[in-house]
Coordinates of C-alpha atoms in Angstrom, one line a residue:
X10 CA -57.5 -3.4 15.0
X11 CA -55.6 0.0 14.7
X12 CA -53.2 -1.2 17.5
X13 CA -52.7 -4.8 15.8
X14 CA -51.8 -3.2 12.3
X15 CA -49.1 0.0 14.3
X16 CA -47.7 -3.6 15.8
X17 CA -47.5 -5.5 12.8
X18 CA -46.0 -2.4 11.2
X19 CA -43.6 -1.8 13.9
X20 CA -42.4 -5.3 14.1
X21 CA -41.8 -5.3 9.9
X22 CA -39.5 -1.9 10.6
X23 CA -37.8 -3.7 13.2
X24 CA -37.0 -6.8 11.8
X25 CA -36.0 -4.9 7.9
X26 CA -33.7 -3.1 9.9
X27 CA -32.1 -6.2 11.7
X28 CA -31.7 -7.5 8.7
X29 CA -30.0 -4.4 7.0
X30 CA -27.0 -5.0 9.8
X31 CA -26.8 -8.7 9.1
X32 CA -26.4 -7.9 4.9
X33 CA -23.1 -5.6 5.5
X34 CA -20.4 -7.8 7.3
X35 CA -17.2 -6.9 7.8
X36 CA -17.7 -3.8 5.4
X37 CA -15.2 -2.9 2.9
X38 CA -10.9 -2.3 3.2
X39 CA -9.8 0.2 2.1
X40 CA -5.1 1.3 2.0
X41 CA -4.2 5.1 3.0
X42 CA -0.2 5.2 2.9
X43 CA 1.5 7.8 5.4
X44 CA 3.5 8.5 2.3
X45 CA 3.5 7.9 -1.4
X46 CA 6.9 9.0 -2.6
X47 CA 10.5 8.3 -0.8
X48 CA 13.7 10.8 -1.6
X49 CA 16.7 9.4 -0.8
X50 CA 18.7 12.0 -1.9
X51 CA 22.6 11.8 -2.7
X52 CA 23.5 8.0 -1.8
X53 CA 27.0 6.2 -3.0
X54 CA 27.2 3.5 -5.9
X55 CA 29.6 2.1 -3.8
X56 CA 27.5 1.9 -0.5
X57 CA 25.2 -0.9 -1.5
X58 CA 20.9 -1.0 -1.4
X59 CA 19.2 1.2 0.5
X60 CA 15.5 0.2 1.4
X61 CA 13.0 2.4 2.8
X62 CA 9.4 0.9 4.5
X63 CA 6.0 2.7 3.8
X64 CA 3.5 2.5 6.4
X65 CA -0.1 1.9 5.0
X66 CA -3.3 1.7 7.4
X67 CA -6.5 -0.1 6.6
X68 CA -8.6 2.4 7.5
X69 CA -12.2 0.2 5.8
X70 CA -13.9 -2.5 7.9
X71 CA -12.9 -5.8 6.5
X72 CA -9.1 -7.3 6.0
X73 CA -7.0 -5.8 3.7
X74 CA -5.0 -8.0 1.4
X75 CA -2.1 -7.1 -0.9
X76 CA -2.2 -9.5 -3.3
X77 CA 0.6 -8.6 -5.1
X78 CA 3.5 -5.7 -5.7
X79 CA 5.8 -5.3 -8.9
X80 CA 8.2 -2.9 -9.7
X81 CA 9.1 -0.7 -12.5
X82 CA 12.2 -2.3 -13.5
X83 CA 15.0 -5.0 -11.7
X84 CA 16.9 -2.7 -9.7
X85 CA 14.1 -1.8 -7.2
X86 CA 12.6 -5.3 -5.1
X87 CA 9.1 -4.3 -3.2
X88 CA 8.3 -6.9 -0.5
X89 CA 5.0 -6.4 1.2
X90 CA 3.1 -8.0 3.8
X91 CA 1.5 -11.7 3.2
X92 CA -1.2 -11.7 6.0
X93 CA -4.1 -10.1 6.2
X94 CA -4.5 -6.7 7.7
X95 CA -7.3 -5.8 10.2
X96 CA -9.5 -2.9 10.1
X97 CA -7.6 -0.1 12.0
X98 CA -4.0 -1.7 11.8
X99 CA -1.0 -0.5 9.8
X100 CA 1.8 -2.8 8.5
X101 CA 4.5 -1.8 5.6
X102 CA 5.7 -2.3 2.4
X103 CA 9.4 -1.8 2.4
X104 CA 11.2 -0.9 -1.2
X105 CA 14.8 -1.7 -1.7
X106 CA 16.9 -0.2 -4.6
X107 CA 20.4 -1.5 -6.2
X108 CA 22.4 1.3 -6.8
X109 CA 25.2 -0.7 -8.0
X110 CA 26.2 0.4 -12.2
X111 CA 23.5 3.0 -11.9
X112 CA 25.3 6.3 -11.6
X113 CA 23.1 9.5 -11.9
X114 CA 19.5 10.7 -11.1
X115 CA 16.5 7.9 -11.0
X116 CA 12.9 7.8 -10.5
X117 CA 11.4 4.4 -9.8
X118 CA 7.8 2.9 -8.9
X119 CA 6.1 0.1 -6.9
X120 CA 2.6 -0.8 -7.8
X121 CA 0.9 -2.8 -4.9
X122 CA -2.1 -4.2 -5.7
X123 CA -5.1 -4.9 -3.4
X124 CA -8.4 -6.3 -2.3
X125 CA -9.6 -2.3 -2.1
X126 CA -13.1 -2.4 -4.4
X127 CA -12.2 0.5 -6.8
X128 CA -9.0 1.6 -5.6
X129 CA -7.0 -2.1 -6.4
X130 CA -4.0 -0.1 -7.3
X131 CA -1.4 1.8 -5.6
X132 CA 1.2 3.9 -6.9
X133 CA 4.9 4.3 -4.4
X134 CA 7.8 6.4 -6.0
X135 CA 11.3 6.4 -4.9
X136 CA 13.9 8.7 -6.0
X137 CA 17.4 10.2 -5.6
X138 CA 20.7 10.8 -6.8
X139 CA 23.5 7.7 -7.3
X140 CA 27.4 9.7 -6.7
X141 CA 29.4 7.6 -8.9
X142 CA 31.5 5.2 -7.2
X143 CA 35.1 4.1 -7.3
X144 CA 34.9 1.7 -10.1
X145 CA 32.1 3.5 -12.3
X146 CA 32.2 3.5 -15.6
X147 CA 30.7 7.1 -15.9
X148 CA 34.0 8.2 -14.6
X149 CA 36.0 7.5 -17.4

């Protein structure tokens, strides 16, 4: 009888943990960026947009999905990946800023938003300095 019920007991463990696998799939996603903030230091008025690409990786267990970016203001245009990324890959969001009638220091950001459970935001900075071009008006 002791052996029947050990069984019996060892068969419930068994199968509770089978189970426990088949109630977690694909896990979670989850964004890491190699970088969060861009410099792009002394650039021309004159020399037209300059973009720069941040690498992300999905570092979680299910697809990541950006559902969305938006940017501070109309000068900077965010343009993200519309596929899905798998677990372990990296793709990019690349950031382009109009420097055209914008002479001086700026400081602009990107929010991309996510399928991350608690983390659905995420926060990318560019900067620099805009040399006045020929036909600025912060020349005269």
């Amino acid at each position: 009888m002791k052996k029947i019920l050990i069984l019996m007991m060892l068969a419930l463990v068994g199968a509770g943990v089978a189970m426990a696998k088949k109630k977690a799939p694909g896990g979670k996603p989850d964004i890491v960026f190699a970088e969060t903030t861009h410099d792009f230091g002394t650039i021309s008025e004159d020399g037209g947009y300059v973009t720069h690409e941040f690498t992300f990786t999905n570092t979680g267990t299910a697809p990541l999905v950006i559902l969305g970016t938006s940017a501070s203001c109309g000068c900077t245009t965010p343009k993200a990946p519309k596929h899905p990324v798998a677990p372990g890959k990296s793709a990019k969001v690349a950031v382009t800023y109009s420097p055209k009638g914008r002479p001086g220091e700026f400081t602009k950001t990107v929010t991309v938003r996510s399928n991350v459970p608690g983390k659905k935001k995420s926060i990318l900075t560019i900067k620099g300095f805009v040399k006045p071009g020929k036909t600025s008006n912060a020349r005269k």
